[in-house]
């Protein structure tokens, strides 16, 4: 399923959230870093999961590495 993912569906702000999730940052930490509310970060996370078609930090991290968002 991951090979079918189109990362261009994710907005720039969602991409920033995705990168921080993949770097193992907490939702509260992401909110502080990006100057957002925790609820907004949760919404971005849900949008990322919906747009990419899978759930879980491990899957997000694997895909972030695959598309060059983070380094392994």
Short mmCIF file of C-alpha atoms in Angstrom, two decimals, residues 19-53:
data_model
loop_
_atom_site.label_atom_id
_atom_site.label_comp_id
_atom_site.label_asym_id
_atom_site.label_seq_id
_atom_site.Cartn_x
_atom_site.Cartn_y
_atom_site.Cartn_z
CA UNK A 19 8.47 15.71 9.18
CA UNK A 20 8.32 16.44 12.91
CA UNK A 21 6.16 13.36 13.56
CA UNK A 22 8.69 11.27 11.64
CA UNK A 23 11.46 12.81 13.77
CA UNK A 24 9.60 11.46 16.83
CA UNK A 25 8.44 14.85 18.10
CA UNK A 26 5.37 14.86 20.36
CA UNK A 27 2.14 16.57 19.32
CA UNK A 28 2.68 19.15 22.07
CA UNK A 29 6.27 19.66 20.90
CA UNK A 30 5.14 20.12 17.30
CA UNK A 31 2.57 22.68 18.44
CA UNK A 32 5.27 24.64 20.26
CA UNK A 33 7.76 24.44 17.38
CA UNK A 34 5.23 25.55 14.76
CA UNK A 35 3.39 27.98 17.04
CA UNK A 36 0.09 26.13 16.59
CA UNK A 37 -2.49 24.77 18.99
CA UNK A 38 -2.28 21.08 19.86
CA UNK A 39 -5.74 20.64 18.30
CA UNK A 40 -4.52 22.11 15.02
CA UNK A 41 -1.57 19.72 15.01
CA UNK A 42 -3.95 16.80 15.64
CA UNK A 43 -6.09 17.95 12.72
CA UNK A 44 -3.03 18.12 10.45
CA UNK A 45 -2.00 14.63 11.57
CA UNK A 46 -5.44 13.23 10.76
CA UNK A 47 -5.36 14.96 7.36
CA UNK A 48 -1.95 13.43 6.65
CA UNK A 49 -3.19 9.95 7.56
CA UNK A 50 -6.29 10.40 5.40
CA UNK A 51 -4.42 11.81 2.40
CA UNK A 52 -1.60 9.26 2.48
CA UNK A 53 -3.92 6.36 3.21
#
